[in-house]
């Protein structure tokens, strides 16, 4: 029972490059979330999903896209990375409370 | 709109001393309240939560928090801290909105326990 896993753990991109972050859960939760964590700002919600095939914008969605083709996976995409997207990204899933993955540290040069 | 204010960005404390991490929230409706802990280079782990009932909530690792509706506070306390409690602590409020349980986080309080 792995809980919530994130791939990759670390990544360095150049401005303009694209990448996809993968979140996988084995808890059969309907709700999944992508957050970014920046110093002094706590966690801010990027996008979320209330079930397979559905996604919605959170607090800071600009520059990101998401997909939930399978219930257990929630993908976060950056089409053209910018230095302002340097952050630590956390995925979470929930039934009643939210369970967080270990994070992906992304640096955009 | 809801917001969460963690009044201290950093709290240094000596080992075995008591500690209180302060959290205030603003909301005009009933909320659920949470404290999460983040150890270095790890994700967030739930410490405790208030959903309803007793205003004193006990969590893991000897932490407890008290919900005070009149003061809109949910301060986290531990009577005697250990070096291993060094971490960042986040207060959060949750309200069902837009089809999901929306979590609003505070900016975090970094607890540094010194020997």
PDB file of C-alpha atoms in Angstrom:
ATOM      1  CA  UNK A   1       0.000   0.000   0.000  1.00  0.00           C
ATOM      2  CA  UNK A   2       2.070   2.935  -1.284  1.00  0.00           C
ATOM      3  CA  UNK A   3      -0.487   5.679  -0.568  1.00  0.00           C
ATOM      4  CA  UNK A   4       0.311   8.703  -2.734  1.00  0.00           C
ATOM      5  CA  UNK A   5       3.401   8.661  -4.931  1.00  0.00           C
ATOM      6  CA  UNK A   6       4.866  11.380  -7.131  1.00  0.00           C
ATOM      7  CA  UNK A   7       7.211  11.103 -10.098  1.00  0.00           C
ATOM      8  CA  UNK A   8       9.818  12.533 -10.490  1.00  0.00           C
ATOM      9  CA  UNK A   9      11.254  13.637  -7.141  1.00  0.00           C
ATOM     10  CA  UNK A  10      13.493  16.318  -8.652  1.00  0.00           C
ATOM     11  CA  UNK A  11      13.704  18.036 -12.021  1.00  0.00           C
ATOM     12  CA  UNK A  12      15.589  20.934 -13.557  1.00  0.00           C
ATOM     13  CA  UNK A  13      14.145  22.569 -16.666  1.00  0.00           C
ATOM     14  CA  UNK A  14      15.182  25.380 -18.934  1.00  0.00           C
ATOM     15  CA  UNK A  15      12.747  28.190 -19.626  1.00  0.00           C
ATOM     16  CA  UNK A  16      10.312  27.129 -22.335  1.00  0.00           C
ATOM     17  CA  UNK A  17      10.684  23.394 -21.839  1.00  0.00           C
ATOM     18  CA  UNK A  18       7.709  21.216 -21.039  1.00  0.00           C
ATOM     19  CA  UNK A  19       7.206  18.407 -18.566  1.00  0.00           C
ATOM     20  CA  UNK A  20       4.570  16.315 -16.849  1.00  0.00           C
ATOM     21  CA  UNK A  21       4.401  15.443 -13.172  1.00  0.00           C
ATOM     22  CA  UNK A  22       2.661  12.213 -12.279  1.00  0.00           C
ATOM     23  CA  UNK A  23       0.667  11.562  -9.140  1.00  0.00           C
ATOM     24  CA  UNK A  24      -0.542   8.051  -8.412  1.00  0.00           C
ATOM     25  CA  UNK A  25      -2.717   6.819  -5.537  1.00  0.00           C
ATOM     26  CA  UNK A  26      -3.831   3.386  -4.443  1.00  0.00           C
ATOM     27  CA  UNK A  27      -6.445   4.491  -1.892  1.00  0.00           C
ATOM     28  CA  UNK A  28      -9.354   4.590  -4.357  1.00  0.00           C
ATOM     29  CA  UNK A  29     -10.061   8.232  -3.518  1.00  0.00           C
ATOM     30  CA  UNK A  30     -12.253  10.282  -5.804  1.00  0.00           C
ATOM     31  CA  UNK A  31     -10.692  13.655  -5.045  1.00  0.00           C
ATOM     32  CA  UNK A  32      -7.188  14.583  -6.110  1.00  0.00           C
ATOM     33  CA  UNK A  33      -5.316  17.885  -5.914  1.00  0.00           C
ATOM     34  CA  UNK A  34      -2.149  19.591  -7.103  1.00  0.00           C
ATOM     35  CA  UNK A  35      -0.551  22.245  -4.880  1.00  0.00           C
ATOM     36  CA  UNK A  36       2.569  24.311  -5.106  1.00  0.00           C
ATOM     37  CA  UNK A  37       4.556  25.301  -2.031  1.00  0.00           C
ATOM     38  CA  UNK A  38       6.605  28.478  -1.949  1.00  0.00           C
ATOM     39  CA  UNK A  39       8.474  29.976   1.019  1.00  0.00           C
ATOM     40  CA  UNK A  40       6.236  32.042   3.280  1.00  0.00           C
ATOM     41  CA  UNK A  41       3.106  31.268   1.279  1.00  0.00           C
ATOM     42  CA  UNK A  42       2.012  27.862   2.510  1.00  0.00           C
ATOM     43  CA  UNK A  43       0.407  25.619  -0.076  1.00  0.00           C
ATOM     44  CA  UNK A  44      -1.682  27.000  -2.909  1.00  0.00           C
ATOM     45  CA  UNK A  45      -4.068  24.916  -4.958  1.00  0.00           C
ATOM     46  CA  UNK A  46      -3.314  24.745  -8.684  1.00  0.00           C
ATOM     47  CA  UNK A  47      -5.969  22.348  -9.989  1.00  0.00           C
ATOM     48  CA  UNK A  48      -8.154  19.655  -8.547  1.00  0.00           C
ATOM     49  CA  UNK A  49     -10.329  16.756  -9.647  1.00  0.00           C
ATOM     50  CA  UNK A  50     -13.486  15.377  -8.085  1.00  0.00           C
ATOM     51  CA  UNK A  51     -13.415  12.187 -10.126  1.00  0.00           C
ATOM     52  CA  UNK A  52     -12.141  10.386 -13.185  1.00  0.00           C
ATOM     53  CA  UNK A  53     -12.471  12.534 -16.287  1.00  0.00           C
ATOM     54  CA  UNK A  54     -13.140  15.771 -14.392  1.00  0.00           C
ATOM     55  CA  UNK A  55     -10.792  18.627 -13.520  1.00  0.00           C
ATOM     56  CA  UNK A  56     -11.218  22.169 -12.263  1.00  0.00           C
ATOM     57  CA  UNK A  57      -9.089  25.249 -11.623  1.00  0.00           C
ATOM     58  CA  UNK A  58      -7.840  26.096  -8.189  1.00  0.00           C
ATOM     59  CA  UNK A  59      -6.284  29.239  -6.822  1.00  0.00           C
ATOM     60  CA  UNK A  60      -3.240  29.536  -9.136  1.00  0.00           C
ATOM     61  CA  UNK A  61      -3.967  27.604 -12.363  1.00  0.00           C
ATOM     62  CA  UNK A  62      -2.215  29.798 -14.934  1.00  0.00           C
ATOM     63  CA  UNK A  63       0.600  28.061 -16.825  1.00  0.00           C
ATOM     64  CA  UNK A  64      -0.529  24.557 -15.816  1.00  0.00           C
ATOM     65  CA  UNK A  65      -2.800  21.921 -17.262  1.00  0.00           C
ATOM     66  CA  UNK A  66      -4.054  18.677 -15.738  1.00  0.00           C
ATOM     67  CA  UNK A  67      -5.654  15.428 -16.759  1.00  0.00           C
ATOM     68  CA  UNK A  68      -7.424  12.633 -14.862  1.00  0.00           C
ATOM     69  CA  UNK A  69      -7.880   9.871 -17.415  1.00  0.00           C
ATOM     70  CA  UNK A  70      -7.698   7.159 -14.764  1.00  0.00           C
ATOM     71  CA  UNK A  71      -9.038   7.382 -11.239  1.00  0.00           C
ATOM     72  CA  UNK A  72      -5.690   6.541  -9.691  1.00  0.00           C
ATOM     73  CA  UNK A  73      -3.612   9.048 -11.662  1.00  0.00           C
ATOM     74  CA  UNK A  74      -3.586  12.832 -11.781  1.00  0.00           C
ATOM     75  CA  UNK A  75      -1.138  14.479 -14.183  1.00  0.00           C
ATOM     76  CA  UNK A  76       0.153  18.047 -13.943  1.00  0.00           C
ATOM     77  CA  UNK A  77       1.609  19.537 -17.107  1.00  0.00           C
ATOM     78  CA  UNK A  78       3.762  22.565 -17.742  1.00  0.00           C
ATOM     79  CA  UNK A  79       3.671  23.379 -21.457  1.00  0.00           C
ATOM     80  CA  UNK A  80       6.271  26.164 -21.397  1.00  0.00           C
ATOM     81  CA  UNK A  81       8.080  26.378 -18.093  1.00  0.00           C
ATOM     82  CA  UNK A  82       8.949  29.759 -16.574  1.00  0.00           C
ATOM     83  CA  UNK A  83      11.297  30.607 -13.673  1.00  0.00           C
ATOM     84  CA  UNK A  84       8.214  31.640 -11.644  1.00  0.00           C
ATOM     85  CA  UNK A  85       7.191  27.992 -11.671  1.00  0.00           C
ATOM     86  CA  UNK A  86      10.228  27.018  -9.633  1.00  0.00           C
ATOM     87  CA  UNK A  87       8.588  25.452  -6.595  1.00  0.00           C
ATOM     88  CA  UNK A  88       7.866  22.267  -4.726  1.00  0.00           C
ATOM     89  CA  UNK A  89       4.760  20.536  -6.055  1.00  0.00           C
ATOM     90  CA  UNK A  90       2.568  18.334  -3.900  1.00  0.00           C
ATOM     91  CA  UNK A  91      -0.194  16.031  -4.917  1.00  0.00           C
ATOM     92  CA  UNK A  92      -2.938  15.078  -2.469  1.00  0.00           C
ATOM     93  CA  UNK A  93      -5.952  12.824  -2.413  1.00  0.00           C
ATOM     94  CA  UNK A  94      -8.921  12.825  -0.104  1.00  0.00           C
ATOM     95  CA  UNK A  95     -11.977  11.058   1.106  1.00  0.00           C
ATOM     96  CA  UNK A  96     -12.545  13.015   4.319  1.00  0.00           C
ATOM     97  CA  UNK A  97      -9.028  14.278   4.992  1.00  0.00           C
ATOM     98  CA  UNK A  98      -6.253  14.999   2.521  1.00  0.00           C
ATOM     99  CA  UNK A  99      -3.237  12.696   2.173  1.00  0.00           C
ATOM    100  CA  UNK A 100      -0.137  14.184   0.598  1.00  0.00           C
ATOM    101  CA  UNK A 101       2.573  12.781  -1.615  1.00  0.00           C
ATOM    102  CA  UNK A 102       6.288  13.350  -0.916  1.00  0.00           C
ATOM    103  CA  UNK A 103       6.608  16.239  -3.374  1.00  0.00           C
ATOM    104  CA  UNK A 104       8.475  17.101  -6.566  1.00  0.00           C
ATOM    105  CA  UNK A 105      11.128  19.793  -6.420  1.00  0.00           C
ATOM    106  CA  UNK A 106      11.181  21.659  -9.737  1.00  0.00           C
ATOM    107  CA  UNK A 107      13.735  24.268 -10.737  1.00  0.00           C
ATOM    108  CA  UNK A 108      13.273  26.314 -13.906  1.00  0.00           C
ATOM    109  CA  UNK A 109      16.400  28.110 -15.081  1.00  0.00           C
TER     110      UNK A 109
ATOM    111  CA  UNK B   1     -13.590  34.683   2.075  1.00  0.00           C
ATOM    112  CA  UNK B   2     -11.672  32.410   4.356  1.00  0.00           C
ATOM    113  CA  UNK B   3      -8.121  33.015   5.435  1.00  0.00           C
ATOM    114  CA  UNK B   4      -5.675  31.479   7.855  1.00  0.00           C
ATOM    115  CA  UNK B   5      -3.057  33.430   9.786  1.00  0.00           C
ATOM    116  CA  UNK B   6      -0.171  31.779  11.524  1.00  0.00           C
ATOM    117  CA  UNK B   7       1.126  34.467  13.795  1.00  0.00           C
ATOM    118  CA  UNK B   8       4.731  33.293  14.045  1.00  0.00           C
ATOM    119  CA  UNK B   9       6.874  32.392  11.058  1.00  0.00           C
ATOM    120  CA  UNK B  10       9.565  30.884  13.281  1.00  0.00           C
ATOM    121  CA  UNK B  11       9.523  29.571  16.840  1.00  0.00           C
ATOM    122  CA  UNK B  12      12.815  28.597  18.493  1.00  0.00           C
ATOM    123  CA  UNK B  13      12.538  26.555  21.665  1.00  0.00           C
ATOM    124  CA  UNK B  14      14.760  24.421  23.852  1.00  0.00           C
ATOM    125  CA  UNK B  15      14.262  20.700  24.168  1.00  0.00           C
ATOM    126  CA  UNK B  16      11.738  19.648  26.843  1.00  0.00           C
ATOM    127  CA  UNK B  17      10.208  23.135  26.964  1.00  0.00           C
ATOM    128  CA  UNK B  18       6.510  23.684  26.168  1.00  0.00           C
ATOM    129  CA  UNK B  19       5.502  25.228  22.880  1.00  0.00           C
ATOM    130  CA  UNK B  20       2.443  26.903  21.397  1.00  0.00           C
ATOM    131  CA  UNK B  21       2.031  27.587  17.695  1.00  0.00           C
ATOM    132  CA  UNK B  22      -0.708  30.098  17.020  1.00  0.00           C
ATOM    133  CA  UNK B  23      -3.336  29.967  14.315  1.00  0.00           C
ATOM    134  CA  UNK B  24      -6.253  32.273  13.666  1.00  0.00           C
ATOM    135  CA  UNK B  25      -8.806  31.895  10.923  1.00  0.00           C
ATOM    136  CA  UNK B  26     -11.525  34.015   9.452  1.00  0.00           C
ATOM    137  CA  UNK B  27     -14.783  32.491   8.370  1.00  0.00           C
ATOM    138  CA  UNK B  28     -18.418  33.320   8.662  1.00  0.00           C
ATOM    139  CA  UNK B  29     -19.491  29.694   8.456  1.00  0.00           C
ATOM    140  CA  UNK B  30     -18.641  26.462  10.204  1.00  0.00           C
ATOM    141  CA  UNK B  31     -15.268  25.093   9.275  1.00  0.00           C
ATOM    142  CA  UNK B  32     -13.131  22.085   9.829  1.00  0.00           C
ATOM    143  CA  UNK B  33      -9.659  22.782  11.191  1.00  0.00           C
ATOM    144  CA  UNK B  34      -6.399  20.920  10.709  1.00  0.00           C
ATOM    145  CA  UNK B  35      -2.763  20.993  11.696  1.00  0.00           C
ATOM    146  CA  UNK B  36      -0.225  19.388   9.385  1.00  0.00           C
ATOM    147  CA  UNK B  37       3.481  18.793   9.981  1.00  0.00           C
ATOM    148  CA  UNK B  38       6.149  18.769   7.307  1.00  0.00           C
ATOM    149  CA  UNK B  39       9.535  17.265   8.144  1.00  0.00           C
ATOM    150  CA  UNK B  40      12.486  18.324   5.982  1.00  0.00           C
ATOM    151  CA  UNK B  41      12.206  17.144   2.382  1.00  0.00           C
ATOM    152  CA  UNK B  42       8.945  15.329   3.027  1.00  0.00           C
ATOM    153  CA  UNK B  43       5.264  15.785   2.310  1.00  0.00           C
ATOM    154  CA  UNK B  44       2.634  16.955   4.781  1.00  0.00           C
ATOM    155  CA  UNK B  45       1.375  14.644   7.486  1.00  0.00           C
ATOM    156  CA  UNK B  46      -1.823  15.198   9.421  1.00  0.00           C
ATOM    157  CA  UNK B  47      -1.192  15.948  13.116  1.00  0.00           C
ATOM    158  CA  UNK B  48      -4.775  16.461  14.235  1.00  0.00           C
ATOM    159  CA  UNK B  49      -8.133  17.743  13.136  1.00  0.00           C
ATOM    160  CA  UNK B  50     -11.233  19.364  14.539  1.00  0.00           C
ATOM    161  CA  UNK B  51     -14.508  18.444  12.880  1.00  0.00           C
ATOM    162  CA  UNK B  52     -17.007  18.841  15.715  1.00  0.00           C
ATOM    163  CA  UNK B  53     -17.537  17.929  19.356  1.00  0.00           C
ATOM    164  CA  UNK B  54     -14.928  18.509  22.048  1.00  0.00           C
ATOM    165  CA  UNK B  55     -12.945  21.670  21.506  1.00  0.00           C
ATOM    166  CA  UNK B  56      -9.735  20.048  22.777  1.00  0.00           C
ATOM    167  CA  UNK B  57      -8.307  17.789  20.129  1.00  0.00           C
ATOM    168  CA  UNK B  58      -5.448  15.384  20.692  1.00  0.00           C
ATOM    169  CA  UNK B  59      -3.192  14.331  17.861  1.00  0.00           C
ATOM    170  CA  UNK B  60      -0.118  12.280  17.171  1.00  0.00           C
ATOM    171  CA  UNK B  61       3.294  12.769  18.788  1.00  0.00           C
ATOM    172  CA  UNK B  62       1.819  14.355  21.934  1.00  0.00           C
ATOM    173  CA  UNK B  63       0.382  17.431  20.236  1.00  0.00           C
ATOM    174  CA  UNK B  64      -3.011  18.898  21.026  1.00  0.00           C
ATOM    175  CA  UNK B  65      -5.000  21.897  19.847  1.00  0.00           C
ATOM    176  CA  UNK B  66      -7.920  23.840  21.195  1.00  0.00           C
ATOM    177  CA  UNK B  67     -10.691  25.210  19.025  1.00  0.00           C
ATOM    178  CA  UNK B  68     -11.898  28.573  20.281  1.00  0.00           C
ATOM    179  CA  UNK B  69     -14.872  29.743  18.267  1.00  0.00           C
ATOM    180  CA  UNK B  70     -15.205  33.150  19.927  1.00  0.00           C
ATOM    181  CA  UNK B  71     -11.565  33.993  19.220  1.00  0.00           C
ATOM    182  CA  UNK B  72     -11.520  32.102  15.891  1.00  0.00           C
ATOM    183  CA  UNK B  73      -8.329  30.379  16.941  1.00  0.00           C
ATOM    184  CA  UNK B  74      -6.920  26.872  16.776  1.00  0.00           C
ATOM    185  CA  UNK B  75      -3.588  26.989  18.579  1.00  0.00           C
ATOM    186  CA  UNK B  76      -1.312  23.955  18.635  1.00  0.00           C
ATOM    187  CA  UNK B  77       0.444  22.982  21.859  1.00  0.00           C
ATOM    188  CA  UNK B  78       2.884  20.431  23.186  1.00  0.00           C
ATOM    189  CA  UNK B  79       3.954  20.354  26.860  1.00  0.00           C
ATOM    190  CA  UNK B  80       7.486  19.090  26.208  1.00  0.00           C
ATOM    191  CA  UNK B  81       9.138  19.140  22.794  1.00  0.00           C
ATOM    192  CA  UNK B  82      11.861  16.882  21.409  1.00  0.00           C
ATOM    193  CA  UNK B  83      14.575  17.526  18.878  1.00  0.00           C
ATOM    194  CA  UNK B  84      12.604  15.339  16.483  1.00  0.00           C
ATOM    195  CA  UNK B  85       9.724  17.865  16.541  1.00  0.00           C
ATOM    196  CA  UNK B  86      11.826  20.254  14.470  1.00  0.00           C
ATOM    197  CA  UNK B  87       9.698  20.776  11.365  1.00  0.00           C
ATOM    198  CA  UNK B  88       7.328  23.177   9.664  1.00  0.00           C
ATOM    199  CA  UNK B  89       3.755  23.234  10.883  1.00  0.00           C
ATOM    200  CA  UNK B  90       0.773  24.310   8.826  1.00  0.00           C
ATOM    201  CA  UNK B  91      -2.667  25.252  10.030  1.00  0.00           C
ATOM    202  CA  UNK B  92      -5.511  24.785   7.552  1.00  0.00           C
ATOM    203  CA  UNK B  93      -9.251  25.309   7.365  1.00  0.00           C
ATOM    204  CA  UNK B  94     -11.588  23.312   5.200  1.00  0.00           C
ATOM    205  CA  UNK B  95     -15.004  24.011   3.874  1.00  0.00           C
ATOM    206  CA  UNK B  96     -17.059  22.073   1.363  1.00  0.00           C
ATOM    207  CA  UNK B  97     -17.286  24.344  -1.648  1.00  0.00           C
ATOM    208  CA  UNK B  98     -17.512  23.858  -5.379  1.00  0.00           C
ATOM    209  CA  UNK B  99     -17.859  20.108  -5.092  1.00  0.00           C
ATOM    210  CA  UNK B 100     -14.844  19.397  -2.938  1.00  0.00           C
ATOM    211  CA  UNK B 101     -13.364  19.989   0.517  1.00  0.00           C
ATOM    212  CA  UNK B 102     -11.372  23.144  -0.098  1.00  0.00           C
ATOM    213  CA  UNK B 103      -8.293  23.492   2.134  1.00  0.00           C
ATOM    214  CA  UNK B 104      -6.872  26.926   2.866  1.00  0.00           C
ATOM    215  CA  UNK B 105      -3.397  26.844   4.385  1.00  0.00           C
ATOM    216  CA  UNK B 106      -1.585  29.286   6.565  1.00  0.00           C
ATOM    217  CA  UNK B 107       1.942  30.346   5.623  1.00  0.00           C
ATOM    218  CA  UNK B 108       3.494  27.920   8.077  1.00  0.00           C
ATOM    219  CA  UNK B 109       5.479  28.115  11.309  1.00  0.00           C
ATOM    220  CA  UNK B 110       8.975  26.724  11.438  1.00  0.00           C
ATOM    221  CA  UNK B 111       9.617  25.093  14.825  1.00  0.00           C
ATOM    222  CA  UNK B 112      13.288  24.766  15.710  1.00  0.00           C
ATOM    223  CA  UNK B 113      14.031  22.699  18.805  1.00  0.00           C
ATOM    224  CA  UNK B 114      17.492  23.239  20.270  1.00  0.00           C
ATOM    225  CA  UNK B 115      19.333  20.967  22.704  1.00  0.00           C
TER     226      UNK B 115
END
